[in-house]
mmCIF file of C-alpha atoms in Angstrom:
data_model
loop_
_atom_site.group_PDB
_atom_site.id
_atom_site.type_symbol
_atom_site.label_atom_id
_atom_site.label_comp_id
_atom_site.label_asym_id
_atom_site.label_seq_id
_atom_site.Cartn_x
_atom_site.Cartn_y
_atom_site.Cartn_z
ATOM 1 C CA UNK A 19 -22.970 -3.270 13.731
ATOM 2 C CA UNK A 20 -25.284 -3.814 10.835
ATOM 3 C CA UNK A 21 -27.040 -0.740 9.483
ATOM 4 C CA UNK A 22 -27.228 1.907 12.233
ATOM 5 C CA UNK A 23 -25.419 5.085 11.024
ATOM 6 C CA UNK A 24 -23.442 6.968 13.630
ATOM 7 C CA UNK A 25 -22.520 10.145 11.774
ATOM 8 C CA UNK A 26 -23.509 12.040 8.678
ATOM 9 C CA UNK A 27 -22.636 10.546 5.310
ATOM 10 C CA UNK A 28 -19.148 11.422 4.093
ATOM 11 C CA UNK A 29 -18.666 13.289 0.888
ATOM 12 C CA UNK A 30 -18.723 11.581 -2.451
ATOM 13 C CA UNK A 31 -15.814 9.339 -3.333
ATOM 14 C CA UNK A 32 -13.175 10.877 -5.568
ATOM 15 C CA UNK A 33 -13.355 9.768 -9.187
ATOM 16 C CA UNK A 34 -9.808 10.324 -10.274
ATOM 17 C CA UNK A 35 -6.546 9.030 -9.096
ATOM 18 C CA UNK A 36 -3.450 11.205 -9.335
ATOM 19 C CA UNK A 37 -0.416 9.499 -10.662
ATOM 20 C CA UNK A 38 2.752 9.730 -8.684
ATOM 21 C CA UNK A 39 4.873 7.238 -10.474
ATOM 22 C CA UNK A 40 8.098 8.555 -11.931
ATOM 23 C CA UNK A 41 8.086 9.137 -15.689
ATOM 24 C CA UNK A 42 11.797 8.831 -16.144
ATOM 25 C CA UNK A 43 14.847 7.919 -14.160
ATOM 26 C CA UNK A 44 18.013 9.996 -13.966
ATOM 27 C CA UNK A 45 20.817 8.974 -16.208
ATOM 28 C CA UNK A 46 23.552 7.029 -14.523
ATOM 29 C CA UNK A 47 26.163 7.665 -17.243
ATOM 30 C CA UNK A 48 29.595 8.439 -15.839
ATOM 31 C CA UNK A 49 30.785 12.036 -16.183
ATOM 32 C CA UNK A 50 34.436 11.068 -16.595
ATOM 33 C CA UNK A 51 34.266 8.774 -19.613
ATOM 34 C CA UNK A 52 37.630 8.097 -21.254
ATOM 35 C CA UNK A 53 38.495 10.549 -24.017
ATOM 36 C CA UNK A 54 39.072 9.364 -27.526
ATOM 37 C CA UNK A 55 42.647 8.476 -28.538
ATOM 38 C CA UNK A 56 44.565 10.741 -30.885
ATOM 39 C CA UNK A 57 43.615 10.390 -34.527
ATOM 40 C CA UNK A 58 47.009 11.439 -35.968
ATOM 41 C CA UNK A 59 50.490 10.035 -35.559
ATOM 42 C CA UNK A 60 52.979 11.716 -33.170
ATOM 43 C CA UNK A 61 54.817 14.722 -34.646
ATOM 44 C CA UNK A 62 58.263 13.376 -33.723
ATOM 45 C CA UNK A 63 58.030 10.274 -35.889
ATOM 46 C CA UNK A 64 61.165 9.762 -38.064
ATOM 47 C CA UNK A 65 60.940 11.232 -41.551
ATOM 48 C CA UNK A 66 62.033 8.054 -43.203
ATOM 49 C CA UNK A 67 60.758 4.632 -42.326
ATOM 50 C CA UNK A 68 62.920 1.517 -42.397
ATOM 51 C CA UNK A 69 62.462 -0.594 -45.481
ATOM 52 C CA UNK A 70 61.404 -3.543 -43.382
ATOM 53 C CA UNK A 71 58.604 -1.702 -41.532
ATOM 54 C CA UNK A 72 55.914 -4.227 -40.627
ATOM 55 C CA UNK A 73 52.676 -3.852 -42.545
ATOM 56 C CA UNK A 74 50.509 -4.107 -39.420
ATOM 57 C CA UNK A 75 50.732 -2.486 -36.012
ATOM 58 C CA UNK A 76 48.753 -1.825 -32.876
ATOM 59 C CA UNK A 77 45.224 -0.625 -33.563
ATOM 60 C CA UNK A 78 44.007 2.578 -31.935
ATOM 61 C CA UNK A 79 40.592 2.622 -33.591
ATOM 62 C CA UNK A 80 38.000 4.770 -31.816
ATOM 63 C CA UNK A 81 35.740 1.720 -31.878
ATOM 64 C CA UNK A 82 37.841 0.269 -29.045
ATOM 65 C CA UNK A 83 36.925 3.097 -26.650
ATOM 66 C CA UNK A 84 34.647 1.812 -23.838
ATOM 67 C CA UNK A 85 31.044 2.907 -24.291
ATOM 68 C CA UNK A 86 29.242 4.778 -21.503
ATOM 69 C CA UNK A 87 27.130 2.858 -19.014
ATOM 70 C CA UNK A 88 23.519 2.350 -20.157
ATOM 71 C CA UNK A 89 20.776 4.561 -18.790
ATOM 72 C CA UNK A 90 18.656 2.876 -16.119
ATOM 73 C CA UNK A 91 15.036 2.558 -17.190
ATOM 74 C CA UNK A 92 12.193 3.540 -14.829
ATOM 75 C CA UNK A 93 11.354 -0.144 -14.334
ATOM 76 C CA UNK A 94 14.939 -0.935 -13.304
ATOM 77 C CA UNK A 95 15.114 2.122 -11.052
ATOM 78 C CA UNK A 96 11.915 1.315 -9.113
ATOM 79 C CA UNK A 97 12.639 0.017 -5.622
ATOM 80 C CA UNK A 98 11.612 -3.519 -4.737
ATOM 81 C CA UNK A 99 8.524 -3.838 -2.534
ATOM 82 C CA UNK A 100 9.270 -3.981 1.169
ATOM 83 C CA UNK A 101 9.060 -7.597 2.411
ATOM 84 C CA UNK A 102 6.016 -8.141 4.610
ATOM 85 C CA UNK A 103 8.181 -9.952 7.167
ATOM 86 C CA UNK A 104 10.068 -6.711 7.776
ATOM 87 C CA UNK A 105 6.886 -4.733 8.532
ATOM 88 C CA UNK A 106 4.991 -4.369 11.815
ATOM 89 C CA UNK A 107 1.777 -6.395 12.016
ATOM 90 C CA UNK A 108 -1.189 -4.872 13.857
ATOM 91 C CA UNK A 109 -3.581 -7.725 14.641
ATOM 92 C CA UNK A 110 -6.052 -5.913 16.967
ATOM 93 C CA UNK A 111 -6.150 -8.787 19.475
ATOM 94 C CA UNK A 112 -4.594 -6.662 22.211
ATOM 95 C CA UNK A 113 -7.094 -3.783 21.974
ATOM 96 C CA UNK A 114 -8.988 -5.253 24.905
ATOM 97 C CA UNK A 115 -7.607 -7.251 27.827
ATOM 98 C CA UNK A 116 -10.810 -9.261 28.128
ATOM 99 C CA UNK A 117 -10.690 -12.851 26.972
ATOM 100 C CA UNK A 118 -13.856 -12.477 24.910
ATOM 101 C CA UNK A 119 -15.474 -9.081 24.695
ATOM 102 C CA UNK A 120 -17.911 -8.714 21.808
ATOM 103 C CA UNK A 121 -17.213 -5.127 20.873
ATOM 104 C CA UNK A 122 -14.757 -2.392 21.848
ATOM 105 C CA UNK A 123 -13.615 0.941 20.469
ATOM 106 C CA UNK A 124 -9.952 1.405 19.528
ATOM 107 C CA UNK A 125 -8.495 4.124 21.718
ATOM 108 C CA UNK A 126 -6.176 6.766 20.326
ATOM 109 C CA UNK A 127 -2.451 6.060 20.566
ATOM 110 C CA UNK A 128 -3.029 2.343 20.054
ATOM 111 C CA UNK A 129 0.205 1.310 18.306
ATOM 112 C CA UNK A 130 1.036 5.028 18.081
ATOM 113 C CA UNK A 131 -1.924 6.048 15.880
ATOM 114 C CA UNK A 132 -5.254 7.835 16.232
ATOM 115 C CA UNK A 133 -8.159 5.646 15.093
ATOM 116 C CA UNK A 134 -11.096 7.714 13.844
ATOM 117 C CA UNK A 135 -14.307 5.670 13.759
ATOM 118 C CA UNK A 136 -12.572 2.330 14.379
ATOM 119 C CA UNK A 137 -13.662 -0.504 16.682
ATOM 120 C CA UNK A 138 -12.840 -4.184 17.149
ATOM 121 C CA UNK A 139 -15.258 -7.083 17.084
ATOM 122 C CA UNK A 140 -14.895 -10.693 18.215
ATOM 123 C CA UNK A 141 -15.193 -13.103 15.317
ATOM 124 C CA UNK A 142 -17.942 -15.116 17.042
ATOM 125 C CA UNK A 143 -20.198 -12.121 17.593
ATOM 126 C CA UNK A 144 -21.765 -12.569 14.146
ATOM 127 C CA UNK A 145 -21.567 -16.104 12.828
ATOM 128 C CA UNK A 146 -21.691 -16.652 9.082
ATOM 129 C CA UNK A 147 -20.366 -13.153 8.381
ATOM 130 C CA UNK A 148 -17.233 -11.523 7.062
ATOM 131 C CA UNK A 149 -16.253 -10.720 10.644
ATOM 132 C CA UNK A 150 -15.952 -14.446 11.280
ATOM 133 C CA UNK A 151 -14.399 -15.398 7.940
ATOM 134 C CA UNK A 152 -12.045 -12.401 7.965
ATOM 135 C CA UNK A 153 -10.172 -13.123 11.203
ATOM 136 C CA UNK A 154 -6.652 -14.063 10.066
ATOM 137 C CA UNK A 155 -4.723 -14.029 13.334
ATOM 138 C CA UNK A 156 -6.414 -14.293 16.706
ATOM 139 C CA UNK A 157 -10.110 -13.674 17.279
ATOM 140 C CA UNK A 158 -10.572 -9.956 16.659
ATOM 141 C CA UNK A 159 -11.007 -7.866 13.529
ATOM 142 C CA UNK A 160 -11.197 -4.096 13.147
ATOM 143 C CA UNK A 161 -14.054 -2.264 11.462
ATOM 144 C CA UNK A 162 -15.356 1.311 11.204
ATOM 145 C CA UNK A 163 -18.836 2.749 11.639
ATOM 146 C CA UNK A 164 -18.715 6.360 10.433
ATOM 147 C CA UNK A 165 -21.185 7.009 7.600
ATOM 148 C CA UNK A 166 -24.567 5.751 6.453
ATOM 149 C CA UNK A 167 -26.246 2.635 5.120
ATOM 150 C CA UNK A 168 -24.710 3.273 1.690
ATOM 151 C CA UNK A 169 -21.169 4.403 2.540
ATOM 152 C CA UNK A 170 -18.809 3.934 5.496
ATOM 153 C CA UNK A 171 -15.294 5.205 6.224
ATOM 154 C CA UNK A 172 -12.580 5.239 8.860
ATOM 155 C CA UNK A 173 -9.193 6.947 9.186
ATOM 156 C CA UNK A 174 -5.855 6.137 10.786
ATOM 157 C CA UNK A 175 -3.838 9.259 11.610
ATOM 158 C CA UNK A 176 -0.395 10.068 12.964
ATOM 159 C CA UNK A 177 1.560 13.180 13.967
ATOM 160 C CA UNK A 178 4.626 11.708 12.244
ATOM 161 C CA UNK A 179 4.994 10.089 8.807
ATOM 162 C CA UNK A 180 4.459 6.363 8.404
ATOM 163 C CA UNK A 181 4.110 3.872 5.558
ATOM 164 C CA UNK A 182 1.542 1.153 4.893
ATOM 165 C CA UNK A 183 2.254 -2.114 3.079
ATOM 166 C CA UNK A 184 -1.334 -3.391 3.099
ATOM 167 C CA UNK A 185 -3.979 -5.227 5.132
ATOM 168 C CA UNK A 186 -6.347 -8.199 5.033
ATOM 169 C CA UNK A 187 -9.873 -7.155 4.056
ATOM 170 C CA UNK A 188 -13.179 -9.041 4.045
ATOM 171 C CA UNK A 189 -16.631 -7.690 3.235
ATOM 172 C CA UNK A 190 -18.840 -8.162 6.289
ATOM 173 C CA UNK A 191 -22.129 -8.742 4.451
ATOM 174 C CA UNK A 192 -22.037 -7.635 0.814
ATOM 175 C CA UNK A 193 -20.718 -9.316 -2.294
ATOM 176 C CA UNK A 194 -19.034 -6.846 -4.650
ATOM 177 C CA UNK A 195 -18.123 -4.359 -1.930
ATOM 178 C CA UNK A 196 -16.118 -1.414 -3.304
ATOM 179 C CA UNK A 197 -13.052 -0.437 -1.265
ATOM 180 C CA UNK A 198 -11.208 2.862 -1.710
ATOM 181 C CA UNK A 199 -7.948 3.392 0.195
ATOM 182 C CA UNK A 200 -6.426 6.888 0.221
ATOM 183 C CA UNK A 201 -3.257 8.424 1.655
ATOM 184 C CA UNK A 202 -2.799 12.059 2.705
ATOM 185 C CA UNK A 203 0.197 14.228 3.573
ATOM 186 C CA UNK A 204 0.619 16.467 6.640
ATOM 187 C CA UNK A 205 -1.380 19.264 4.969
ATOM 188 C CA UNK A 206 -4.324 17.003 4.173
ATOM 189 C CA UNK A 207 -3.540 16.748 0.454
ATOM 190 C CA UNK A 208 -4.255 13.377 -1.121
ATOM 191 C CA UNK A 209 -1.082 11.743 -2.380
ATOM 192 C CA UNK A 210 -2.265 8.268 -3.333
ATOM 193 C CA UNK A 211 -5.289 6.037 -3.810
ATOM 194 C CA UNK A 212 -6.096 2.396 -4.466
ATOM 195 C CA UNK A 213 -9.423 0.844 -5.486
ATOM 196 C CA UNK A 214 -10.555 -2.772 -5.350
ATOM 197 C CA UNK A 215 -13.775 -4.793 -5.244
ATOM 198 C CA UNK A 216 -14.213 -7.707 -2.854
ATOM 199 C CA UNK A 217 -16.064 -10.946 -3.524
ATOM 200 C CA UNK A 218 -18.338 -13.070 -1.382
ATOM 201 C CA UNK A 219 -17.546 -12.769 2.344
ATOM 202 C CA UNK A 220 -17.461 -16.572 2.592
ATOM 203 C CA UNK A 221 -14.372 -16.558 0.361
ATOM 204 C CA UNK A 222 -12.381 -15.080 3.237
ATOM 205 C CA UNK A 223 -9.918 -12.188 3.279
ATOM 206 C CA UNK A 224 -8.165 -10.501 0.391
ATOM 207 C CA UNK A 225 -4.786 -8.875 0.990
ATOM 208 C CA UNK A 226 -4.939 -5.287 -0.267
ATOM 209 C CA UNK A 227 -1.334 -4.666 -1.287
ATOM 210 C CA UNK A 228 -0.391 -0.977 -1.145
ATOM 211 C CA UNK A 229 3.343 -1.351 -1.717
ATOM 212 C CA UNK A 230 3.145 -0.354 -5.379
ATOM 213 C CA UNK A 231 1.434 3.006 -4.779
ATOM 214 C CA UNK A 232 1.965 6.253 -2.915
ATOM 215 C CA UNK A 233 1.506 4.947 0.611
ATOM 216 C CA UNK A 234 4.924 5.870 1.994
ATOM 217 C CA UNK A 235 5.541 8.825 4.293
ATOM 218 C CA UNK A 236 1.840 9.553 4.786
ATOM 219 C CA UNK A 237 0.093 11.131 7.764
ATOM 220 C CA UNK A 238 -3.400 9.750 7.243
ATOM 221 C CA UNK A 239 -4.795 6.524 5.796
ATOM 222 C CA UNK A 240 -8.506 6.625 4.945
ATOM 223 C CA UNK A 241 -10.586 3.579 3.990
ATOM 224 C CA UNK A 242 -14.033 4.021 2.420
ATOM 225 C CA UNK A 243 -16.466 1.261 1.443
ATOM 226 C CA UNK A 244 -19.674 1.353 -0.576
ATOM 227 C CA UNK A 245 -21.919 -0.651 -2.872
ATOM 228 C CA UNK A 246 -22.347 -4.360 -3.291
ATOM 229 C CA UNK A 247 -25.355 -6.562 -2.577
ATOM 230 C CA UNK A 248 -26.091 -8.696 0.438
ATOM 231 C CA UNK A 249 -24.613 -12.155 0.073
ATOM 232 C CA UNK A 250 -27.017 -15.075 0.175
ATOM 233 C CA UNK A 251 -28.169 -16.122 3.652
ATOM 234 C CA UNK A 252 -26.242 -13.343 5.375
ATOM 235 C CA UNK A 253 -28.013 -11.960 8.428
ATOM 236 C CA UNK A 254 -26.917 -8.373 7.907
ATOM 237 C CA UNK A 255 -26.323 -5.924 5.103
ATOM 238 C CA UNK A 256 -24.456 -2.701 4.451
ATOM 239 C CA UNK A 257 -20.977 -1.567 3.338
ATOM 240 C CA UNK A 258 -19.112 -2.832 6.391
ATOM 241 C CA UNK A 259 -15.544 -4.139 6.179
ATOM 242 C CA UNK A 260 -13.560 -6.481 8.443
ATOM 243 C CA UNK A 261 -9.839 -5.644 8.650
ATOM 244 C CA UNK A 262 -7.044 -7.743 10.106
ATOM 245 C CA UNK A 263 -3.242 -7.797 10.069
ATOM 246 C CA UNK A 264 -2.577 -4.206 9.059
ATOM 247 C CA UNK A 265 1.064 -3.964 7.930
ATOM 248 C CA UNK A 266 2.968 -0.711 8.636
ATOM 249 C CA UNK A 267 6.636 0.292 8.460
ATOM 250 C CA UNK A 268 8.936 3.315 8.746
ATOM 251 C CA UNK A 269 6.896 4.492 11.704
ATOM 252 C CA UNK A 270 8.537 7.534 13.290
#
C-alpha cells in the first residue's frame, strides 16, 4: 500500500478537543466530626472553693479538638494509570496462519473487535519503510487504507465497552505525520481525542499513551493520519501508519 485510495476521503479532522477531566473532587471530610467541648463549667460545682485550690487544671481549649480531614485535590483523586503489564497485547502476528504472507485483511471478531479498513503487512514486504522499522513483536504490523493520498483512517469497533491504554505507532513513509486518535460512545458521540506528530520512520515506533485521556469504556476507536513529507530515500509516500502491540483492557 503506497498511494492507491480505496474509498472516498473522510471528513475534515475535528479542530477542538472536549475536556473530560474532572474540575474538582468531592470532599472527603467526615460527617461525624467530634463536637466542641463545653465552654462553661458544670452547674453543680461547689459554691465555695477550697483555699488550696491549685492554680492550674486540665485544659479543655477548643484548639485541642481534632480538625477535619483535608479535602482531596483533583490531582490526588485521579486514578493511577493502568500498568501495561495488566493489559491485553494485540500483536497482529496471528491474523494469518501462513508463515510469511505479504498482506492480509483483518477479519471481524479478531480479538473480539470489528476492524474497519484494517489489514496486516509483513515487515519485509517494504524494506526501508516504517512497516519494517515499526514491527515491535513478531513480523507483522497493522495498517489501514480507507481515505485518500492526503488523509487515511481506520476504526476498531465493539458491541460492548472496552478501554485502550495505547499502541506503538510508526509513520510508514512521511516525516512529521499527524496522528489523531478519537474515542466514541455507544451513540457515536466523541468522548475523547489525542493528537501527536511522529518523526522520521527510521527512528522506529513511538508509544501513543492514551491512559491519561478519555479512552475508557468506549465503543469505537478511530485513528486518522495526515500531513508530513516523504522521508529521504523512502520508496513510498502518503499518510500511512504502521501499528503494533495495541494494548486494551476491561474488554467485556
